[in-house]
Short mmCIF file of C-alpha atoms in Angstrom, two decimals:
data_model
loop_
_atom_site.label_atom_id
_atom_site.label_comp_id
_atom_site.label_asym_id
_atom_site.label_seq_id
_atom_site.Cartn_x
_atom_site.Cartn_y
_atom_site.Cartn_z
CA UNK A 38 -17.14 -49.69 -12.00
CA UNK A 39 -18.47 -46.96 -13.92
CA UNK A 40 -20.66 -44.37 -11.57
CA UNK A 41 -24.58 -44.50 -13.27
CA UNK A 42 -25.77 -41.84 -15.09
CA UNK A 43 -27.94 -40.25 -11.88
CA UNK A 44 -29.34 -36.66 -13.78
CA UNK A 45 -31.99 -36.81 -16.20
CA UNK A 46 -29.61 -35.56 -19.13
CA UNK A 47 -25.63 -35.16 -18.97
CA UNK A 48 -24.57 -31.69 -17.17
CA UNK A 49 -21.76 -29.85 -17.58
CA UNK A 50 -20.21 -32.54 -15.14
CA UNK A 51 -19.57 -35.13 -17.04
CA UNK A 52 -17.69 -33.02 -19.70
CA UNK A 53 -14.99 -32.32 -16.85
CA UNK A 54 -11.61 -33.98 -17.17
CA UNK A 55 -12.31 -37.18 -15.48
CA UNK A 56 -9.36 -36.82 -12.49
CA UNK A 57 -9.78 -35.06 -9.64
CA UNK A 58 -6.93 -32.20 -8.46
CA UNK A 59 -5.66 -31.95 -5.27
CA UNK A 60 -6.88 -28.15 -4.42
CA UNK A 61 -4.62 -26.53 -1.86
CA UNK A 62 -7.04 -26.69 1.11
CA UNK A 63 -4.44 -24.42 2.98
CA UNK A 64 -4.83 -21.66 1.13
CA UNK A 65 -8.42 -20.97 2.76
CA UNK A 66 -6.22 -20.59 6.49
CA UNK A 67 -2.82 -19.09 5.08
CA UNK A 68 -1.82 -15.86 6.91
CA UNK A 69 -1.17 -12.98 5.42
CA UNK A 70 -0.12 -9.65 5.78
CA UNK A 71 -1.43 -5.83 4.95
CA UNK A 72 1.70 -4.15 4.70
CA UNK A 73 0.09 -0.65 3.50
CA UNK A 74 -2.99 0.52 4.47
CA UNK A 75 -4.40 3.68 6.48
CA UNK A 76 -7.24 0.81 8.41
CA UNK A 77 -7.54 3.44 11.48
CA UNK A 78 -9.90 5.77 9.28
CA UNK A 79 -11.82 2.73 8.51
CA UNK A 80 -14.76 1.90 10.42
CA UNK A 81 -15.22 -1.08 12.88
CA UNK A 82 -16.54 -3.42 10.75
CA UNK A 83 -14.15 -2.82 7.79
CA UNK A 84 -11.37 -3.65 10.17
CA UNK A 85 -13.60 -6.57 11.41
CA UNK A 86 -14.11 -7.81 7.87
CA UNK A 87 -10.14 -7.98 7.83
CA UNK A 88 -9.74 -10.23 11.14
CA UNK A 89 -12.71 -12.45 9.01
CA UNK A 90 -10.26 -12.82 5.99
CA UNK A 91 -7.22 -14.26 7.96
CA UNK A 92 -5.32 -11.25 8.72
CA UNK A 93 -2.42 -11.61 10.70
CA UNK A 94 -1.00 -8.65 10.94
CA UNK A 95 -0.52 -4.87 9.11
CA UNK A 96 1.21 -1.68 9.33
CA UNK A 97 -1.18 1.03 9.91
CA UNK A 98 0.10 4.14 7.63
CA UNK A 99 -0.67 7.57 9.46
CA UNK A 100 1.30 9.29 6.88
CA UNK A 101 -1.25 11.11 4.93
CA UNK A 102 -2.63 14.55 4.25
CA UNK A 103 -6.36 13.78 3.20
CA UNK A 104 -7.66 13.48 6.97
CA UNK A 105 -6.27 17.26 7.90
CA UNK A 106 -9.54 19.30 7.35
CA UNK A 107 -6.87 22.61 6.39
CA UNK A 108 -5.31 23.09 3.23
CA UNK A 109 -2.25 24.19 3.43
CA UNK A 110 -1.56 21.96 5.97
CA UNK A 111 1.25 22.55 9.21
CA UNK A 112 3.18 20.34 10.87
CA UNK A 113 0.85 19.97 13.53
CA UNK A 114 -1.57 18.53 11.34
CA UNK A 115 -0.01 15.72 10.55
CA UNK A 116 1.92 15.63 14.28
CA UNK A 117 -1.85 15.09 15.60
CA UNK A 118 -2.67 12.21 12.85
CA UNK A 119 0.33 10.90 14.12
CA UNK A 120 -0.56 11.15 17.62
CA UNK A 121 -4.16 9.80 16.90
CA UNK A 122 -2.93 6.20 15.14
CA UNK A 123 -0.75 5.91 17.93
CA UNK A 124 -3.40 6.80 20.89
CA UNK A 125 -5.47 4.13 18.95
CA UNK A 126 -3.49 1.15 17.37
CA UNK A 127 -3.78 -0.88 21.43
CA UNK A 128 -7.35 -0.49 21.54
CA UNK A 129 -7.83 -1.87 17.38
CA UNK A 130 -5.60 -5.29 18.29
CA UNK A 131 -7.36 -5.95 21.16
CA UNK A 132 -10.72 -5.42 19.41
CA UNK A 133 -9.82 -7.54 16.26
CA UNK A 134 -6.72 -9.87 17.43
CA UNK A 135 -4.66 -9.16 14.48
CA UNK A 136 -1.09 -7.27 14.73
CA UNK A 137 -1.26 -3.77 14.02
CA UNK A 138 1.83 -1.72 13.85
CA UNK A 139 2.74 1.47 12.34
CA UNK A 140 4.31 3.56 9.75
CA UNK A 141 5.02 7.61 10.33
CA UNK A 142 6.02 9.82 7.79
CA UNK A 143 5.59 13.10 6.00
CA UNK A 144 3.76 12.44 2.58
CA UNK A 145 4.37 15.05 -0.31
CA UNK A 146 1.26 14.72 -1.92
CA UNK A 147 0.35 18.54 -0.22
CA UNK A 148 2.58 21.38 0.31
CA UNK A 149 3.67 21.29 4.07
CA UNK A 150 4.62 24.19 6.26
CA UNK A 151 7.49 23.59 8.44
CA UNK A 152 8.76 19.95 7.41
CA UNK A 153 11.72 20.80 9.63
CA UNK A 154 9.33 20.82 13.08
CA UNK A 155 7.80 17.05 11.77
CA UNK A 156 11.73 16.00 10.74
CA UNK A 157 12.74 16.94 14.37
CA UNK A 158 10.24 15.25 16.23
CA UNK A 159 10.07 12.16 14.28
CA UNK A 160 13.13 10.72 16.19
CA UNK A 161 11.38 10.00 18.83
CA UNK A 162 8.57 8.40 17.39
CA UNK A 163 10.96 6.03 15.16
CA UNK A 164 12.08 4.62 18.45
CA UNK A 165 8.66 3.43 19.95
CA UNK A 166 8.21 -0.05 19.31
CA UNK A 167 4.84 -0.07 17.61
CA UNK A 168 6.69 2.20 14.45
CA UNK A 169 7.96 -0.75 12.54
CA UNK A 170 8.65 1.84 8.76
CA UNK A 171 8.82 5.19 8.16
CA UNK A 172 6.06 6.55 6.04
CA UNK A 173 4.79 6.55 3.32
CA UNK A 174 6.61 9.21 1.43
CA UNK A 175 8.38 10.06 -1.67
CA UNK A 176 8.69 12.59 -4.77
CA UNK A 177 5.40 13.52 -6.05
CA UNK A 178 4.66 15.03 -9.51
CA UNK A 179 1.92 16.86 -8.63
CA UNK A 180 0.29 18.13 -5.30
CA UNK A 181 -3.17 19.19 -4.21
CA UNK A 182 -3.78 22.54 -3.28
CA UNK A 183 -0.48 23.71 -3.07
CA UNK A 184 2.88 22.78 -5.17
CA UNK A 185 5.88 21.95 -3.21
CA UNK A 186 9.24 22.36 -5.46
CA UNK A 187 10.68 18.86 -6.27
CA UNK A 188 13.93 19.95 -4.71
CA UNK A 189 12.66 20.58 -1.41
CA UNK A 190 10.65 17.41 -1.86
CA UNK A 191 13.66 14.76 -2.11
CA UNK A 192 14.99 16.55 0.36
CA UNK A 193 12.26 16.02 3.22
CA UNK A 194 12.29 12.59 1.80
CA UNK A 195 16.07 11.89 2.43
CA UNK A 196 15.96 13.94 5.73
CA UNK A 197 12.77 10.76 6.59
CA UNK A 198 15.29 8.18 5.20
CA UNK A 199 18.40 9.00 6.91
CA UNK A 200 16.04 8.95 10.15
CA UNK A 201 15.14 5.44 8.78
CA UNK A 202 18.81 4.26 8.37
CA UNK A 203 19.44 5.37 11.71
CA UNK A 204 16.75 3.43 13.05
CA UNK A 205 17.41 0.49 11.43
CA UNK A 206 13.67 0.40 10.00
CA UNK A 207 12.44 -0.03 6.10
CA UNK A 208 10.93 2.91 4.18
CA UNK A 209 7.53 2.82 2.61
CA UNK A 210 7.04 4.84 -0.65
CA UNK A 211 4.43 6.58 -2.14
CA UNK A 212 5.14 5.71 -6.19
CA UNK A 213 3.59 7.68 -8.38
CA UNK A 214 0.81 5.22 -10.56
CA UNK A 215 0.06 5.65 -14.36
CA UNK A 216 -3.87 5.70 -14.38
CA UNK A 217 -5.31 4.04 -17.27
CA UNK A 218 -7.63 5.93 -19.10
CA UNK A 219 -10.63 6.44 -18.07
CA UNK A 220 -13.53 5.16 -20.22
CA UNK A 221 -15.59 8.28 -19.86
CA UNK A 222 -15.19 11.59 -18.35
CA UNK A 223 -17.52 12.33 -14.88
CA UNK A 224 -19.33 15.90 -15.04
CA UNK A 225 -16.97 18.91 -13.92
CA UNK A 226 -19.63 19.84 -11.25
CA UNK A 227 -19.17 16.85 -8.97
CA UNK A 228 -15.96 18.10 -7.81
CA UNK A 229 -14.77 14.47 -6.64
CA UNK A 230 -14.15 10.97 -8.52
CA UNK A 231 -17.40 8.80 -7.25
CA UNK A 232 -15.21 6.33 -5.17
CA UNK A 233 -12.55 8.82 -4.06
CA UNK A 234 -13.38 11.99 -1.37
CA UNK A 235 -11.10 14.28 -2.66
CA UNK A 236 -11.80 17.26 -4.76
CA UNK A 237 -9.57 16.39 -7.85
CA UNK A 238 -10.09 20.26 -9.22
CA UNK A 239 -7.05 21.91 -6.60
CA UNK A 240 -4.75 19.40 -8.13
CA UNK A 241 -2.07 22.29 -8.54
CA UNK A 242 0.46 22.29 -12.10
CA UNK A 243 2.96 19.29 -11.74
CA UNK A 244 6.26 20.00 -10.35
CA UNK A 245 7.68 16.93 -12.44
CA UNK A 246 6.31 17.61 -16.22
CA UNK A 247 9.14 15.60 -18.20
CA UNK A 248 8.17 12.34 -20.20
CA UNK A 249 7.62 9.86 -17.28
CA UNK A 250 7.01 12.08 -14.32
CA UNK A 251 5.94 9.11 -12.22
CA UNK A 252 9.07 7.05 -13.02
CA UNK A 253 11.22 10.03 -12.29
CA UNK A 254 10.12 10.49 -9.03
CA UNK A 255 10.84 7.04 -8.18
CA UNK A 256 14.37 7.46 -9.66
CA UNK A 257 14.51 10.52 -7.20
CA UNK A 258 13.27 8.31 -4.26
CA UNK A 259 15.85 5.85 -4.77
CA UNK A 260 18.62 8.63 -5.58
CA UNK A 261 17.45 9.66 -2.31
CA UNK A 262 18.27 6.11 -0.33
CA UNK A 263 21.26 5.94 -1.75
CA UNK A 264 22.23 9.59 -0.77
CA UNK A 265 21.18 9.11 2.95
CA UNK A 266 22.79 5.84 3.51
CA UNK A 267 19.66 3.35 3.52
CA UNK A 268 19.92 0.11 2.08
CA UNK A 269 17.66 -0.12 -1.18
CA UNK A 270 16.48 -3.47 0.28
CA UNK A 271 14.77 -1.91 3.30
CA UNK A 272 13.34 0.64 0.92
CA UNK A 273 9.14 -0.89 -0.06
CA UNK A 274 7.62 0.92 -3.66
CA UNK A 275 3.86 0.58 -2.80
CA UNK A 276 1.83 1.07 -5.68
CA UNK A 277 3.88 -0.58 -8.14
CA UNK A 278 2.70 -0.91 -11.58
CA UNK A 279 3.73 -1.25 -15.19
CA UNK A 280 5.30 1.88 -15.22
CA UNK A 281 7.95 1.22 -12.65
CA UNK A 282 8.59 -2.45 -12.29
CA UNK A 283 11.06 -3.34 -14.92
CA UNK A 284 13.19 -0.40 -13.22
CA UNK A 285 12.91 -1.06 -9.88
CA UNK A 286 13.37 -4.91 -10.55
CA UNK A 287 16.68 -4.59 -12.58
CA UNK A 288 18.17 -1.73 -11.50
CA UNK A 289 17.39 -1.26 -7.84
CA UNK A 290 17.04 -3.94 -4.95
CA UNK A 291 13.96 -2.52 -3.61
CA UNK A 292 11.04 -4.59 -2.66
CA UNK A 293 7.41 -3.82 -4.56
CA UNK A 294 4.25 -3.77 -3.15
CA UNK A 295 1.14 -4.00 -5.51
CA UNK A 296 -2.04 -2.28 -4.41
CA UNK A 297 -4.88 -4.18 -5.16
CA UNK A 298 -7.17 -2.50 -2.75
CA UNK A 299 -8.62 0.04 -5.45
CA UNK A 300 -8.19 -1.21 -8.89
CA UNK A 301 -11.38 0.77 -10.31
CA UNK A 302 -8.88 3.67 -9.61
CA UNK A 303 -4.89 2.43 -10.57
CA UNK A 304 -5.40 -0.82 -12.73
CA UNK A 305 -3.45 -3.33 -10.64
CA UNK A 306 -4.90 -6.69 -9.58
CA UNK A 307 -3.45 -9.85 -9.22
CA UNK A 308 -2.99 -10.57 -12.35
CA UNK A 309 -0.04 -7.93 -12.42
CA UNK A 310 1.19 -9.51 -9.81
CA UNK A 311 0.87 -12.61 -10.85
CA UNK A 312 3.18 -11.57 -13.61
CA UNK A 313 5.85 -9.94 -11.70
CA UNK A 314 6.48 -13.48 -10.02
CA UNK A 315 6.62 -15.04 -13.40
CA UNK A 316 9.00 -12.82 -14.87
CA UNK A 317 11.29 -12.27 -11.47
CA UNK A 318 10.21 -14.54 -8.83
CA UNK A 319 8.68 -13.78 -5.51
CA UNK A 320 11.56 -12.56 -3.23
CA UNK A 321 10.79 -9.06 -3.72
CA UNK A 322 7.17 -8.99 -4.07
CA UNK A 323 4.25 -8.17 -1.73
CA UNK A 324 0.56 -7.37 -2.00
CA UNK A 325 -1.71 -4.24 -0.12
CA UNK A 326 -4.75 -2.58 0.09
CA UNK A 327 -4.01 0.56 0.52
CA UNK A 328 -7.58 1.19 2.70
CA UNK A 329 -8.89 4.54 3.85
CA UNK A 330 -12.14 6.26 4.45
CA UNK A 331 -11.45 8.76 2.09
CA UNK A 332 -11.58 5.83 -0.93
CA UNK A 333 -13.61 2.38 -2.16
CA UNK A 334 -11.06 0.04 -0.78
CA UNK A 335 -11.62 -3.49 -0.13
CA UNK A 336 -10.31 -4.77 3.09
CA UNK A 337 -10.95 -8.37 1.20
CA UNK A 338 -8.39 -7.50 -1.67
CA UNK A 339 -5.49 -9.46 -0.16
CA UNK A 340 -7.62 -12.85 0.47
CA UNK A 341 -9.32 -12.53 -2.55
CA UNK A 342 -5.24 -12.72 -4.10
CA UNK A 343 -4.76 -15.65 -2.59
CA UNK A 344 -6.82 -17.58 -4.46
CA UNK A 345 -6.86 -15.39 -7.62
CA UNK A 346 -2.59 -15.71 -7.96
CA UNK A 347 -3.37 -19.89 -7.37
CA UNK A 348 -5.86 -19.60 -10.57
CA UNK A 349 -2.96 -17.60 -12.40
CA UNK A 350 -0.49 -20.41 -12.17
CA UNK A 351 1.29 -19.41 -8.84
CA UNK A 352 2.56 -22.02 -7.05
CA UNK A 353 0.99 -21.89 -3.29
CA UNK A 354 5.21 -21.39 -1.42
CA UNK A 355 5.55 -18.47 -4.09
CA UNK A 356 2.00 -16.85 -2.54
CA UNK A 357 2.67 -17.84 0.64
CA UNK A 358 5.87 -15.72 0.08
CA UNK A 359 4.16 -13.05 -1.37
CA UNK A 360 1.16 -12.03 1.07
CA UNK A 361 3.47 -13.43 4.56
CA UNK A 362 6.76 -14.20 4.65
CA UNK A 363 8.12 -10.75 2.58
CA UNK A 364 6.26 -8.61 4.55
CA UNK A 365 6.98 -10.52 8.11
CA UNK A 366 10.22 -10.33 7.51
CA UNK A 367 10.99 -7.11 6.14
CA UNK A 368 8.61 -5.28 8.46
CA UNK A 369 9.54 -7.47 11.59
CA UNK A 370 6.02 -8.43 11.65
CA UNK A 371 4.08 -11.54 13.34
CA UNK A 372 6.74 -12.92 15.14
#
């Protein structure tokens, strides 16, 4: 029997194909997983707004040199940010009843005095069970305030690897993204990128100045795994982007985690994501935010994946794979 024609005119409704889909209902209660993010900087309700989205669990990055208020910074900088996701990460699960674990590590993104005192302590802090991945680290081109030589770089981040292998825990790296062009310039008086709380004018001459500075220091990262003995499969490329995927797909057996937490600022989404499971499958991809109170992050990003990668195309095991079961397993997460 046909249904009657109940509107005044035909709408937009009845030029629909006529069948109905079957809409995967469970993608509005999947779990999923924040492998990368800094969510202890974040206030209370941005880490509320991710128990509202279906978080299950995420590793908590105190690796970082934006939240020491000194430039250059010391090891006891970062041994106090350290100190202060630790002293905190209890009191955040029990506030928000997700999973929040950690990741310690010396990032190169600043010049650091005495890496050495940080390398030597870091033992002990590998072996408490709430560190589930050392960093994020890894080569950087450039550095802010002060240049640190590319040498001494890979080193530190070999020295944090070996500690890794010894630990039997994954490595999270710091790649180096390709910003796309901006589509105009903000006024040199500001100081900062509207969106980001850092000031972008003592970014120091690159130490890496070659024709793909941000691939090379991945190259080095990995050169740098392989030198200390760690598995490339326990090794996790945050920020993966155009630049670096086709390498670290067919040449290296590293994981890739796109951040999708800022794309006003890198130019990943889902979409890129979406096409990295096309072209290789899902087994080695995940998805992060990348939050922090220094940057306009959205503690939604991962959720609103979910349903974006469905719209792409992806089938709902291959998401499910994407934004859960690659991080839970390779982080030893939500068990």
């Amino acid at each position: 029997m046909t249904a009657p024609q109940a509107t005044v005119r035909p709408t937009d409704a009845a030029h629909l194909d006529g069948s109905d889909p079957e809409l995967p209902t469970e993608l509005l209660n999947i779990p999923w997983i924040d492998p990368h993010n800094h969510a202890h900087t974040l206030s209370w309700e941005d880490r509320e707004r991710y128990a509202l989205a279906g978080c299950r669990s995420m590793v908590m990055v105190s690796s970082g040199y934006h939240w020491t208020p000194y430039k250059p910074v010391e090891a006891s900088d970062i041994r106090f940010l350290w100190d202060d996701a630790v002293n905190r990460r209890r009191a955040i699960e029990r506030n928000h009843f997700f999973e929040a674990k950690l990741s310690l590590g010396v990032h190169t993104g600043v010049r650091i005095e005495d890496p050495d005192e940080l390398l030597a302590a870091m033992d002990d802090y590998c072996a408490l069970d709430e560190v589930v991945a050392v960093g994020e680290t890894g080569v950087t081109p450039s550095q802010h305030v002060e240049r640190w030589d590319v040498d001494e770089q890979q080193a530190v981040v070999q020295a944090q690897m070996e500690l890794a292998a010894d630990h039997d825990l994954p490595v999270l790296l710091h790649t180096p993204n390709t910003t796309p062009d901006a589509k105009r310039e903000y006024r040199d008086d500001l100081g900062v990128t509207p969106g980001y709380e850092k000031n972008g004018g003592l970014g120091t001459e690159p130490v890496l100045d070659g024709e793909n500075p941000a691939l090379e220091a991945v190259k080095r990262d990995v050169e740098a795994a392989n030198d200390a003995g760690l598995d490339e499969e326990r090794v996790v490329a945050s920020h993966a982007d155009a630049n670096n995927t086709e390498y670290l797909m067919e040449e290296t057996d590293c994981h890739l985690s796109y951040t999708i937490g800022h794309s006003w600022l890198v130019g990943v989404d889902a979409a890129d994501v979406a096409n990295a499971v096309d072209e290789y499958g899902a087994e080695r991809v995940m998805i992060d935010t990348d939050t922090a109170n220094v940057l306009r992050t959205d503690p939604y990003a991962v959720k609103r994946a979910v349903f974006e990668l469905y719209r792409y195309g992806i089938d709902v095991d291959d998401i499910r794979t994407v934004v859960y079961e690659n991080p839970r397993d390779v982080f030893g997460l939500a068990e």
